[in-house]
PDB file of C-alpha atoms in Angstrom:
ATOM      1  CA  UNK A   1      14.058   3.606 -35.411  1.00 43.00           C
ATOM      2  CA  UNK A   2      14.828   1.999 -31.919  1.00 49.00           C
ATOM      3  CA  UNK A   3      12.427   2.921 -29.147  1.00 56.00           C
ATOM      4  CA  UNK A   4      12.275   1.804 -25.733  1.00 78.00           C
ATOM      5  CA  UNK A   5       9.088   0.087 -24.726  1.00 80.00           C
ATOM      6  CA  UNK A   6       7.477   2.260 -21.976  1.00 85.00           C
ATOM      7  CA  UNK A   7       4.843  -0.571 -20.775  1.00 88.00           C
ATOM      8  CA  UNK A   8       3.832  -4.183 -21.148  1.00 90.00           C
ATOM      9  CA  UNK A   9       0.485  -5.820 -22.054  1.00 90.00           C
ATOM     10  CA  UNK A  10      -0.699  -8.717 -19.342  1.00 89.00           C
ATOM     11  CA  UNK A  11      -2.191 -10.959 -21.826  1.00 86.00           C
ATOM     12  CA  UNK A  12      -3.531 -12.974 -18.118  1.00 83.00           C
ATOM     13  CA  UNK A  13      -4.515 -16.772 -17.606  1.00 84.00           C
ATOM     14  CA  UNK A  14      -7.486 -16.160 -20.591  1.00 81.00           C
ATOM     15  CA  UNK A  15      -9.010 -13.603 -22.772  1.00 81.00           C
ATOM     16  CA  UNK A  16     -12.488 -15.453 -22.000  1.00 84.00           C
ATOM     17  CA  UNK A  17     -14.364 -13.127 -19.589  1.00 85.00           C
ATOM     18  CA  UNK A  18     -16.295 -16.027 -18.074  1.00 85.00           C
ATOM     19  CA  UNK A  19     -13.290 -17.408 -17.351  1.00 87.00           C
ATOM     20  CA  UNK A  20     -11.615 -14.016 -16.114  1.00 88.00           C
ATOM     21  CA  UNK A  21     -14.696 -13.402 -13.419  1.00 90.00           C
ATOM     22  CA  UNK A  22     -14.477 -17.123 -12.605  1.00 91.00           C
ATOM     23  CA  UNK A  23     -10.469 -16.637 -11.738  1.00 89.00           C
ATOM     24  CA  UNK A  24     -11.296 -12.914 -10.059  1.00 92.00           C
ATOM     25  CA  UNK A  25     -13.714 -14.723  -7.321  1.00 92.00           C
ATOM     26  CA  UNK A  26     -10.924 -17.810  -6.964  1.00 91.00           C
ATOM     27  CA  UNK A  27      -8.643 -15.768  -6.589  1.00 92.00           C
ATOM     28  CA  UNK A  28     -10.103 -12.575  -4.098  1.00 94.00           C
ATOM     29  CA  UNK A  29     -11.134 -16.118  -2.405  1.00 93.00           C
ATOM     30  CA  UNK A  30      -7.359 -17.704  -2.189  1.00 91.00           C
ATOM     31  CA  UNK A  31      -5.997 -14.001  -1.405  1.00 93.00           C
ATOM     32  CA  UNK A  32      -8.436 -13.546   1.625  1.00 93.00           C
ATOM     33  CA  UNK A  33      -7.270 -16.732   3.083  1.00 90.00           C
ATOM     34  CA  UNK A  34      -3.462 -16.160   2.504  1.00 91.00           C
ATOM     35  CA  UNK A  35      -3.733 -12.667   4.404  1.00 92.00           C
ATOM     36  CA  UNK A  36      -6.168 -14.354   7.480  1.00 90.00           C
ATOM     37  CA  UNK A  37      -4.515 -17.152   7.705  1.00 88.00           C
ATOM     38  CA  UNK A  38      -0.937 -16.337   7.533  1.00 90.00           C
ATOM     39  CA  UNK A  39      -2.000 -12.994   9.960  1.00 90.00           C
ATOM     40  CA  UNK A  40      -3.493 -15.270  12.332  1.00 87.00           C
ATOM     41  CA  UNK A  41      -0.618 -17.730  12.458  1.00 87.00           C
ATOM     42  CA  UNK A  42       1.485 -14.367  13.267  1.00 89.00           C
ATOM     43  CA  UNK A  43      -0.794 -13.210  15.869  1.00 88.00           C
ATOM     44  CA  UNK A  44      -1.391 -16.591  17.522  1.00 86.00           C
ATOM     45  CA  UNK A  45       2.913 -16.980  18.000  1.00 86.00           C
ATOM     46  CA  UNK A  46       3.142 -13.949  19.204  1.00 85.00           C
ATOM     47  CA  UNK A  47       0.367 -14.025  21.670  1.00 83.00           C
ATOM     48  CA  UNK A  48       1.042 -17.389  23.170  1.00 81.00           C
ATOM     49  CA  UNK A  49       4.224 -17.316  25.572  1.00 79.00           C
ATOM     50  CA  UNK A  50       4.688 -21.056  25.137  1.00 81.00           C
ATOM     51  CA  UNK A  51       4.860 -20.984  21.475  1.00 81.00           C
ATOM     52  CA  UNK A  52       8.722 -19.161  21.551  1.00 81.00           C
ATOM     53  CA  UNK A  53      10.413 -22.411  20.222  1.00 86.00           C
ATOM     54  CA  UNK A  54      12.698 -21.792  17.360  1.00 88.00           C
ATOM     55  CA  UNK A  55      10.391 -23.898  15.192  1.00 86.00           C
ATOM     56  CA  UNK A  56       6.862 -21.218  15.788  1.00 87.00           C
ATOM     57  CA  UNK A  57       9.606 -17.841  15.401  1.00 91.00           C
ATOM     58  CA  UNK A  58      10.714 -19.226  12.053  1.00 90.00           C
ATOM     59  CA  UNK A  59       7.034 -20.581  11.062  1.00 88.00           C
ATOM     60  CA  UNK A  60       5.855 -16.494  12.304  1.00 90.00           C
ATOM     61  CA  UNK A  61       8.374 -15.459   9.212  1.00 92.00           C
ATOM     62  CA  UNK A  62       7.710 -17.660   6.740  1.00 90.00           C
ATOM     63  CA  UNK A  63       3.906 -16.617   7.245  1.00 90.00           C
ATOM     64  CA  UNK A  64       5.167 -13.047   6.911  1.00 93.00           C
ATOM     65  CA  UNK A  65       7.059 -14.116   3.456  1.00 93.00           C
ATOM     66  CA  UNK A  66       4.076 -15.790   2.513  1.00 90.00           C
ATOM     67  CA  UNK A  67       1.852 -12.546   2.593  1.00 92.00           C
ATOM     68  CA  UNK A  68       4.604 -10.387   0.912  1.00 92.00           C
ATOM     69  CA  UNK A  69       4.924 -12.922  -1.958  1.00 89.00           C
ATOM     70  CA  UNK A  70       1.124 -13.540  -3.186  1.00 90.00           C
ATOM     71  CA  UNK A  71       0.695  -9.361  -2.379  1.00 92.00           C
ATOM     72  CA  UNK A  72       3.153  -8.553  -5.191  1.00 92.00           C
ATOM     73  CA  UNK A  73       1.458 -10.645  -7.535  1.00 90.00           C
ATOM     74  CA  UNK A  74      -2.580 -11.103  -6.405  1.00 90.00           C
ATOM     75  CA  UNK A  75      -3.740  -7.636  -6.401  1.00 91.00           C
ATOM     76  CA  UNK A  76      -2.074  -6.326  -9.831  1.00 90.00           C
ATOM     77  CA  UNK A  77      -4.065  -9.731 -10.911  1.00 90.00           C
ATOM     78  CA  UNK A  78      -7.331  -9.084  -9.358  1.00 91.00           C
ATOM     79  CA  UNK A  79      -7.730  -5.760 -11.048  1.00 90.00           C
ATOM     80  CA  UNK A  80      -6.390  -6.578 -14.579  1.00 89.00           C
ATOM     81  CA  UNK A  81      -9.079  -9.102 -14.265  1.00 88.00           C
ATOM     82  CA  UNK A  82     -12.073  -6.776 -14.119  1.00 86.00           C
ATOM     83  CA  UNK A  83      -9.954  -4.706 -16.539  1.00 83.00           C
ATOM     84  CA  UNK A  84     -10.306  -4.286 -20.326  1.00 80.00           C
ATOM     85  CA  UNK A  85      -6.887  -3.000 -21.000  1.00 81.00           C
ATOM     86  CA  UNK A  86      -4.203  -4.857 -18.897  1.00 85.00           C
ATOM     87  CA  UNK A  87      -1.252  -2.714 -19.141  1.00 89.00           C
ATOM     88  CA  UNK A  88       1.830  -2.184 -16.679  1.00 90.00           C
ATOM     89  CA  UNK A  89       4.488   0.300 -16.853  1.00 91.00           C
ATOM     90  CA  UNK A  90       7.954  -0.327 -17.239  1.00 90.00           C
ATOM     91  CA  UNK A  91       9.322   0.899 -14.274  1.00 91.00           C
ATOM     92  CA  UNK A  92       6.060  -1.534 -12.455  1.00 92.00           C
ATOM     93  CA  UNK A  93       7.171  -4.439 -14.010  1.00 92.00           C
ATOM     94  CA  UNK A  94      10.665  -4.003 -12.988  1.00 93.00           C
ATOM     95  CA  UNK A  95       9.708  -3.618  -9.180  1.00 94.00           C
ATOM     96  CA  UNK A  96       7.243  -6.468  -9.341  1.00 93.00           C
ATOM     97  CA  UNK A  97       9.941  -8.742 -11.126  1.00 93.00           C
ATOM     98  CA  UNK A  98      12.545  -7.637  -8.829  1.00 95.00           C
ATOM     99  CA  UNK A  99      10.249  -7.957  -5.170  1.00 95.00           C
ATOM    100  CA  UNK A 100       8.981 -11.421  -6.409  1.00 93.00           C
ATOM    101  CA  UNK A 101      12.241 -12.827  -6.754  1.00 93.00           C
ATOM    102  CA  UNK A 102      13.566 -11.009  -3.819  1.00 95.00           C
ATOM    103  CA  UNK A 103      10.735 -12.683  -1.493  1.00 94.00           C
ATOM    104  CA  UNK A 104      10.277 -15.978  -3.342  1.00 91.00           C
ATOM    105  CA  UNK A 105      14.390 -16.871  -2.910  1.00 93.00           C
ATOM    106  CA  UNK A 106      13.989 -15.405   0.832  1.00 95.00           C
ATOM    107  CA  UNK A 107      11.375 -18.350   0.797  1.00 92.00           C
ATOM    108  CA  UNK A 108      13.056 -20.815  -0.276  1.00 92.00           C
ATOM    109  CA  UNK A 109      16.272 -20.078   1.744  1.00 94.00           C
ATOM    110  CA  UNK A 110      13.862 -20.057   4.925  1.00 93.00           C
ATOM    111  CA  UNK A 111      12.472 -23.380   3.999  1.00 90.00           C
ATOM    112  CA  UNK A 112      16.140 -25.242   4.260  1.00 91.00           C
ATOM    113  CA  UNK A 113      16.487 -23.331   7.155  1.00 92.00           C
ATOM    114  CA  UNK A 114      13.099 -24.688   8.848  1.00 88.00           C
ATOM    115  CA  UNK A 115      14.655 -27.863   7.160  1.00 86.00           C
ATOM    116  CA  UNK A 116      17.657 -27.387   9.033  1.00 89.00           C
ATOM    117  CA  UNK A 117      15.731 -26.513  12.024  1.00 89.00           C
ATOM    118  CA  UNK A 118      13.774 -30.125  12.340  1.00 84.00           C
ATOM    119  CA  UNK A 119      16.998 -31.828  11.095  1.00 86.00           C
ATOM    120  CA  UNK A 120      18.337 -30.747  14.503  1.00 88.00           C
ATOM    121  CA  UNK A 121      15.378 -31.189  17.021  1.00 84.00           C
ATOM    122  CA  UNK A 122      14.931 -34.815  15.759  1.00 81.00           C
ATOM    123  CA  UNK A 123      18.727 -35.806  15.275  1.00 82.00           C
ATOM    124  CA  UNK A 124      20.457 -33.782  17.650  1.00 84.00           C
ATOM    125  CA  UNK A 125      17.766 -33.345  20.627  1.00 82.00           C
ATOM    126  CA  UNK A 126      20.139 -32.911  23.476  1.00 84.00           C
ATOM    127  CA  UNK A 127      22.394 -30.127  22.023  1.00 86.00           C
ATOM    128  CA  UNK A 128      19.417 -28.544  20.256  1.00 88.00           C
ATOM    129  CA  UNK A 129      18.987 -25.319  22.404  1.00 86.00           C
ATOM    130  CA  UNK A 130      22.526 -24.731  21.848  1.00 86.00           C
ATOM    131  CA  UNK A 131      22.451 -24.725  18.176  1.00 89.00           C
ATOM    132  CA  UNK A 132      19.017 -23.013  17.399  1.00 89.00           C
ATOM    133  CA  UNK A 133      18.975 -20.458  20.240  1.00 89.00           C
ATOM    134  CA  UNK A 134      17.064 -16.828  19.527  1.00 88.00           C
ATOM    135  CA  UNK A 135      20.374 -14.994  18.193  1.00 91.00           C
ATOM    136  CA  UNK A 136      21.184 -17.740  15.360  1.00 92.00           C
ATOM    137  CA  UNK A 137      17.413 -18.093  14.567  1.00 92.00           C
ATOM    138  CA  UNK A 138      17.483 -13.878  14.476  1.00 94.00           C
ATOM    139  CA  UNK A 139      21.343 -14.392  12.244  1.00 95.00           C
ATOM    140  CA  UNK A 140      19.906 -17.152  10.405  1.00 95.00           C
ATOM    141  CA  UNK A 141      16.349 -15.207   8.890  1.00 95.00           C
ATOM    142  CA  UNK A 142      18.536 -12.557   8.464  1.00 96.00           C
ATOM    143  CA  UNK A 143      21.009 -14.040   6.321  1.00 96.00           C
ATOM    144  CA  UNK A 144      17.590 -15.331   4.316  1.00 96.00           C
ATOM    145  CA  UNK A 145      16.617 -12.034   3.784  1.00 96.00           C
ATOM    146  CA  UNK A 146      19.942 -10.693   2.360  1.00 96.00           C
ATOM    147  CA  UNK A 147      20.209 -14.130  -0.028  1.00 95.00           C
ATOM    148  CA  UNK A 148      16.635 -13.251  -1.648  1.00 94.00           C
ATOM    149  CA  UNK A 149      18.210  -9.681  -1.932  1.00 96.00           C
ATOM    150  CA  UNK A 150      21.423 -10.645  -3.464  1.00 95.00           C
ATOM    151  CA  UNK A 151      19.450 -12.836  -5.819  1.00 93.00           C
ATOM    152  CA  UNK A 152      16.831 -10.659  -7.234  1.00 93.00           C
ATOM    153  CA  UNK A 153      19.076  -7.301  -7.520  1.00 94.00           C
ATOM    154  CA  UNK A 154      21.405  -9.619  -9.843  1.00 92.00           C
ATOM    155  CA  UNK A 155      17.990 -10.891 -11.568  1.00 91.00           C
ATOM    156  CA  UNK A 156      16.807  -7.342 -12.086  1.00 92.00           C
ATOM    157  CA  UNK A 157      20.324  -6.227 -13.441  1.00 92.00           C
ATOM    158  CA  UNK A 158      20.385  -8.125 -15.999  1.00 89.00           C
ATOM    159  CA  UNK A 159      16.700  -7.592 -17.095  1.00 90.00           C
ATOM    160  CA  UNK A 160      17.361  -3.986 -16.922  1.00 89.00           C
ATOM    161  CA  UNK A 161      20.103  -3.824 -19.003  1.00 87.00           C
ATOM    162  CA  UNK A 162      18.676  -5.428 -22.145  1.00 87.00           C
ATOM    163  CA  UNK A 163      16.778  -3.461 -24.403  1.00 87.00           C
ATOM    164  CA  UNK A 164      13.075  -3.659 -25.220  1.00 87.00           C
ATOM    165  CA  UNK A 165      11.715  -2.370 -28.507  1.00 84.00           C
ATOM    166  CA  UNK A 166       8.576  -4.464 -29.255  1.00 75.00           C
ATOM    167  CA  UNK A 167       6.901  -6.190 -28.720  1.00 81.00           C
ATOM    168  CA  UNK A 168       5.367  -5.637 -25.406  1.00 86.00           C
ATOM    169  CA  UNK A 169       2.913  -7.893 -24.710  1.00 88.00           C
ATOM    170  CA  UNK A 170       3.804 -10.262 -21.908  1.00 88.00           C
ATOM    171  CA  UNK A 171       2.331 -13.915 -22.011  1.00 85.00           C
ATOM    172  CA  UNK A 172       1.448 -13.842 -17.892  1.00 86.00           C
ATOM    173  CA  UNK A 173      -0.522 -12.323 -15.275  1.00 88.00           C
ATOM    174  CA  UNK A 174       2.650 -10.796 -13.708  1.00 90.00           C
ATOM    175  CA  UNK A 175       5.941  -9.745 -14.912  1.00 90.00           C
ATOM    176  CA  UNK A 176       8.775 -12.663 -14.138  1.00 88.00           C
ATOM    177  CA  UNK A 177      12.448 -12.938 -15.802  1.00 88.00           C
ATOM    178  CA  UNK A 178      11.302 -15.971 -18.278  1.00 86.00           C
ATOM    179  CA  UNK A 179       8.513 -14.116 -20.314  1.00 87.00           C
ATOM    180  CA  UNK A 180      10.028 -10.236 -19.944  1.00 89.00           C
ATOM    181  CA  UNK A 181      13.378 -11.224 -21.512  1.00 88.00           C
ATOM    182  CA  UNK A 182      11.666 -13.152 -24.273  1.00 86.00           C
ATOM    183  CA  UNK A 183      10.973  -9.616 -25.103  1.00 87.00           C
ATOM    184  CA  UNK A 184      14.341  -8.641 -25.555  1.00 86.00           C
ATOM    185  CA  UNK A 185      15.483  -6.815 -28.902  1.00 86.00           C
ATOM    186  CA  UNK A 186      19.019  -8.962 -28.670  1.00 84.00           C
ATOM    187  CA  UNK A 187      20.350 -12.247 -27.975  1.00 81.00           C
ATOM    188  CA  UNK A 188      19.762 -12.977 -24.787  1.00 82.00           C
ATOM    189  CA  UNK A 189      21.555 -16.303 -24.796  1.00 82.00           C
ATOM    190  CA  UNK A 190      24.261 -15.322 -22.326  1.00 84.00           C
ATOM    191  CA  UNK A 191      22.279 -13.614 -19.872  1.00 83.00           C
ATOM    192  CA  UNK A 192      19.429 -16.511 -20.440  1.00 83.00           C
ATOM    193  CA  UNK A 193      22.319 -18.553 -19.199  1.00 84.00           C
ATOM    194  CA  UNK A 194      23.441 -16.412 -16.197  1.00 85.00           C
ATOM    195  CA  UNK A 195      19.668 -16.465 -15.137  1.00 85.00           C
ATOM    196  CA  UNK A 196      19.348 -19.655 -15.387  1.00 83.00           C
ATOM    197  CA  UNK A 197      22.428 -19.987 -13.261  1.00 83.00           C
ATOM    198  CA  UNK A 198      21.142 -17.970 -10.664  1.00 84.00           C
ATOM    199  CA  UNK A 199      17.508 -19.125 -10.442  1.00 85.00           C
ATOM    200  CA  UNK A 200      17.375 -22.486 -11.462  1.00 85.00           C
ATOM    201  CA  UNK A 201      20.778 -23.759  -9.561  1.00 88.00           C
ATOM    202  CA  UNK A 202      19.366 -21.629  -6.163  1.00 90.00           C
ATOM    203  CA  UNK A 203      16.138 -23.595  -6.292  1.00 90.00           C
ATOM    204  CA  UNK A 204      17.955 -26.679  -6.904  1.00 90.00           C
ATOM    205  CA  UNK A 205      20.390 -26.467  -4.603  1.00 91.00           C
ATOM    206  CA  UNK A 206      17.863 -25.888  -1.827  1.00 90.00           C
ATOM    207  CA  UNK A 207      15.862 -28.526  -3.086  1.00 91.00           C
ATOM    208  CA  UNK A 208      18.322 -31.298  -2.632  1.00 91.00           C
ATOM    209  CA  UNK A 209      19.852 -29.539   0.890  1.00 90.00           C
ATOM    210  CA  UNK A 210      16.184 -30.166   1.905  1.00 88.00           C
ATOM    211  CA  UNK A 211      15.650 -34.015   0.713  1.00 86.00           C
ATOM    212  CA  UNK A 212      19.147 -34.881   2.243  1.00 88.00           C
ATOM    213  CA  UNK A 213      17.962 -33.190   5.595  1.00 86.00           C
ATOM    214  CA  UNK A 214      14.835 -35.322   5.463  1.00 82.00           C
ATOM    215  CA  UNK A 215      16.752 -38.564   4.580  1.00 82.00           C
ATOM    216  CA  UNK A 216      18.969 -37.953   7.545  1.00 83.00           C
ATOM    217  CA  UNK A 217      15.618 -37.206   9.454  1.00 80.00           C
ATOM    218  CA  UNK A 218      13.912 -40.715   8.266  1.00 76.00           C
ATOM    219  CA  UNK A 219      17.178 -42.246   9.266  1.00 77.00           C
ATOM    220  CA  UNK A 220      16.701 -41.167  12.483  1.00 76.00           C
ATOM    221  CA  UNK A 221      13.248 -42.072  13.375  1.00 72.00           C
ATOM    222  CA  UNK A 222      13.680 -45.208  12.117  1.00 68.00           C
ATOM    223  CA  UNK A 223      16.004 -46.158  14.498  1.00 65.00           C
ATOM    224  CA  UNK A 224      14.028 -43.913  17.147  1.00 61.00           C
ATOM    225  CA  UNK A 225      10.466 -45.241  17.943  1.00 55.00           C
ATOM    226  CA  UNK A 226       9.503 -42.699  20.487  1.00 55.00           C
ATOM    227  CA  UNK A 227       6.275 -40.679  20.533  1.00 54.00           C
ATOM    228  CA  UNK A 228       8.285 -37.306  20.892  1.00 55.00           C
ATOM    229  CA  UNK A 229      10.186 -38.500  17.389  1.00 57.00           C
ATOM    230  CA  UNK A 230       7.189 -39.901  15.650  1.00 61.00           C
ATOM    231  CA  UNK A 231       5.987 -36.162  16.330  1.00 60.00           C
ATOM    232  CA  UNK A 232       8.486 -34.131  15.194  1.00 60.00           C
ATOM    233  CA  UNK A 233       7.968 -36.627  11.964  1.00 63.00           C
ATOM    234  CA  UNK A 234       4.558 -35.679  11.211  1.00 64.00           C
ATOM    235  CA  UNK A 235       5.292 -31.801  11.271  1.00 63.00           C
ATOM    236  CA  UNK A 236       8.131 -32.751   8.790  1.00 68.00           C
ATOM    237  CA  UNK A 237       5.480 -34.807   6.490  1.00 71.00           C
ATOM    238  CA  UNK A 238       3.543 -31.247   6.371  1.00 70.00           C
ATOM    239  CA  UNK A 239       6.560 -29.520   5.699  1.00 71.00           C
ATOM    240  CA  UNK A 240       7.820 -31.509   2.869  1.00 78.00           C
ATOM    241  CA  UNK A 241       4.406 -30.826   1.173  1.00 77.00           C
ATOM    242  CA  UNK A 242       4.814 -27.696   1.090  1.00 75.00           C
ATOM    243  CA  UNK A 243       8.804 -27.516  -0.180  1.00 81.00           C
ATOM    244  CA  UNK A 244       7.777 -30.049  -3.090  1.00 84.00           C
ATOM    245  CA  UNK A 245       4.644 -27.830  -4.094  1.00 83.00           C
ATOM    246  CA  UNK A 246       6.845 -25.034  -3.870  1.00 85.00           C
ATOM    247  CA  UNK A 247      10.237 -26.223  -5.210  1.00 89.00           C
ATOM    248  CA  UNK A 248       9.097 -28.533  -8.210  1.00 88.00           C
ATOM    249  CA  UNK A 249       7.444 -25.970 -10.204  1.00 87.00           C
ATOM    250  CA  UNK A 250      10.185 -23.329  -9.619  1.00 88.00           C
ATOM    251  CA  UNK A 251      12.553 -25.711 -10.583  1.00 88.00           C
ATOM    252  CA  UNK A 252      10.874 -26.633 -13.910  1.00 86.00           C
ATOM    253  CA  UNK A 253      10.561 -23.197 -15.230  1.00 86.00           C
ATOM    254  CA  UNK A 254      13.970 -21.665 -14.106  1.00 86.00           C
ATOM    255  CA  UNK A 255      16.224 -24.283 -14.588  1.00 84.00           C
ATOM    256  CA  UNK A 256      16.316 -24.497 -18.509  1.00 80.00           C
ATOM    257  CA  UNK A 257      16.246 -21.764 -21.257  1.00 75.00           C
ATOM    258  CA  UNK A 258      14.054 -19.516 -21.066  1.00 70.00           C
ATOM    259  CA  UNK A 259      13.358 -18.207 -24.812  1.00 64.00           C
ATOM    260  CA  UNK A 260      13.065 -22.350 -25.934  1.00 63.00           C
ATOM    261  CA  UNK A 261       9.908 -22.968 -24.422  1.00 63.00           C
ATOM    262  CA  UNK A 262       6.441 -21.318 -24.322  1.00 65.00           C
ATOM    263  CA  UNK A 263       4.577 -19.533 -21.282  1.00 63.00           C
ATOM    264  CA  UNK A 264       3.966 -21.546 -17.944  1.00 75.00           C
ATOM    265  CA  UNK A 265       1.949 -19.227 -16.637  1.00 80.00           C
ATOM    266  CA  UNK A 266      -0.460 -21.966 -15.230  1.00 82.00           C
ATOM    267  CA  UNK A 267       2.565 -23.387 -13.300  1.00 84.00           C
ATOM    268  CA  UNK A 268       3.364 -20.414 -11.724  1.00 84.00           C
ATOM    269  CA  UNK A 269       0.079 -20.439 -10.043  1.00 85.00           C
ATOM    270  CA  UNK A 270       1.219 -22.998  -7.989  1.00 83.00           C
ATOM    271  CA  UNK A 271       3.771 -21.178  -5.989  1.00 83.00           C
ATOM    272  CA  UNK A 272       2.059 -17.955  -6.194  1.00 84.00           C
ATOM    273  CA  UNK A 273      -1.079 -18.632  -5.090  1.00 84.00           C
ATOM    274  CA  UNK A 274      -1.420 -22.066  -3.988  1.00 83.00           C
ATOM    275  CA  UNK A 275       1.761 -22.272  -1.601  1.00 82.00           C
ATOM    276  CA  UNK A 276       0.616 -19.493   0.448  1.00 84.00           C
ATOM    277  CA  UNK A 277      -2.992 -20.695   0.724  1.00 84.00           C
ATOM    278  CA  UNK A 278      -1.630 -24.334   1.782  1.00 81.00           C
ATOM    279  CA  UNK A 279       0.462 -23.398   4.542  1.00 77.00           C
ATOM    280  CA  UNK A 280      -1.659 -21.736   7.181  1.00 77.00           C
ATOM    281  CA  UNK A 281      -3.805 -24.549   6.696  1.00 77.00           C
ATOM    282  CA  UNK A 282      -1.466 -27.250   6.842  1.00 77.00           C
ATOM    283  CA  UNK A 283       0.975 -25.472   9.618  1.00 69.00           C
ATOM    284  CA  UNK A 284      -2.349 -25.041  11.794  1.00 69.00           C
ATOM    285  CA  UNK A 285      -4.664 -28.514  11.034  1.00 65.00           C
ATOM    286  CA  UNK A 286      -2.432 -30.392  11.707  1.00 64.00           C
ATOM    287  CA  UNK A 287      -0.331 -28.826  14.612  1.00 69.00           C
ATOM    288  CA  UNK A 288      -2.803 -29.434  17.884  1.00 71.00           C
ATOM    289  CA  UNK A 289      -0.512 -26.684  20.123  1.00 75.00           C
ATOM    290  CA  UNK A 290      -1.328 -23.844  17.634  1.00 76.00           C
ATOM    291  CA  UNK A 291      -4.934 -24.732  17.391  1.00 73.00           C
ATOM    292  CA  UNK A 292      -4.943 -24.812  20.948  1.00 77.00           C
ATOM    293  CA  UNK A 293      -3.249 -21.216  21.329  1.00 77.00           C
ATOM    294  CA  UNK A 294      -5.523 -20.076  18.536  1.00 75.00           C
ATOM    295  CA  UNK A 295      -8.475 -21.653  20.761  1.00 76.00           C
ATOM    296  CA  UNK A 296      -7.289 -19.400  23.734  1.00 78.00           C
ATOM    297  CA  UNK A 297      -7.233 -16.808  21.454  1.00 75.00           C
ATOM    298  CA  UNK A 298     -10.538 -16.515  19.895  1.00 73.00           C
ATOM    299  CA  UNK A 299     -11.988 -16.904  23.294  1.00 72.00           C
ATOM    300  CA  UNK A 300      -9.906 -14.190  25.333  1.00 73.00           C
ATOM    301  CA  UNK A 301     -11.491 -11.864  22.317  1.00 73.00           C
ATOM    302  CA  UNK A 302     -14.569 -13.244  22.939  1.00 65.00           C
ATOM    303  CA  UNK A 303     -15.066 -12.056  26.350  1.00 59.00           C
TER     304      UNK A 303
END
């Protein structure tokens, strides 16, 4: 009597409907201001000739990443929210599963990369145009981009390959590896473990990469009490914000087995909706060149 499941059931953040029109208006809310902001960051480095350091290029992609992560999760959201019946198709869950973790690793491999990027402005000043010029930035994203891919086709794989009979109903607002193999008509302890693997030890890794480039960047300004330094150490502060709201939660729900603990679907609004939101707004309050360029900006369009 074994039949393949053809779609999954979103069982969402609640069943309440106050609750589920309260979450639609946060939410069209935190989506607006991921697209503006993110597309205005991207705009305002590209406009401004004087923003062309390594440090704005890689800042323009991670805004990019930013917008391709919450759209493969915030509009699939928006509308099951105003829906009755929040179904998704098999092949749909598949390609939302597979192009979250395909942007999210990107992400995170960017991140220690923009890590990496501060590490050497702030600890190695003098040979810094050397290191970070425009064709290892351009090698460097690219190599980001063909990590995430590497990661979520091995992700996807081994979802694929398991078989789903029932039951279907997924205990999220968006399909992910932890709740769609719990699924699973099998034992899924060996691929649980290979996931885990994957996932958990990638955001780990990165995690730690990045807190041993910041020691070495503390180190540095300790011993260095100029104004340029004590700069460069406040756009760090900002970035470490938003690696640790980004990184912690990931961390928690992909580094341990997934069919031994229940849903975290409130976690994983953290780093789909609230990482995105925070960094336009954190990249551009407290950077005074880009509100400056964005300043120039808004009043070339003016007139």
């Amino acid at each position: 009597n074994f039949s393949r499941v053809t779609e999954f059931i979103l069982l969402g953040l609640s069943d309440t409907r106050e609750l589920q029109i309260f979450f639609f208006a946060f939410f069209f809310l935190s989506y607006a201001m991921v697209l503006l902001g993110n597309l205005l960051i991207i705009v305002t480095v590209k406009a401004d000739p004087k923003l062309s350091s390594p440090m704005y290029f890689l800042l323009c992609n991670l805004s990019f990443i930013d917008i391709c992560c919450t759209s493969v999760t915030s509009p699939r959201m928006l509308v099951d929210l105003l829906s009755q019946r929040k179904t998704i198709a098999f092949e749909d869950c598949i390609a939302q599963l597979f192009f979250l973790h395909f942007v999210g690793a990107t992400e995170m491999f960017l991140l220690t990369v923009m890590a990496y990027d501060r590490y050497t402005a702030i600890c190695k000043p003098l040979h810094y145009t050397a290191i970070m010029s425009r064709q290892v930035c351009w090698v460097l994203v690219f190599a980001c981009w063909a990590g995430g891919f590497l990661h979520s086709i091995v992700q996807t794989l081994l979802t694929i390959q398991l078989p789903f009979c029932g039951p279907n109903a997924i205990d999220n607002y968006f399909c992910d590896v932890p709740p769609v193999i719990r699924l699973a008509c099998m034992d899924v302890h060996v691929t649980e473990w290979l996931m885990v693997s994957n996932s958990g030890l990638i955001s780990l890794a990165c995690f730690l990469v990045l807190v041993t480039s910041y020691t070495f960047i503390l180190v540095t300004v300790r011993v260095r009490f100029t104004e340029g330094h004590w700069k460069a150490l406040s756009t760090c502060a900002s970035h470490l914000m938003v690696i640790t709201l980004f990184f912690i939660p990931c961390i928690f729900i992909y580094l341990r087995p997934f069919t031994s603990f229940s849903s975290d679907k409130h976690i994983c609004v953290i780093y789909t909706v609230f990482c995105p939101v925070m960094n336009p707004l954190i990249y551009t309050l407290r950077n005074n060149e880009v509100k400056a360029s964005m300043w120039k900006l808004w009043q070339r369009c003016r007139f």
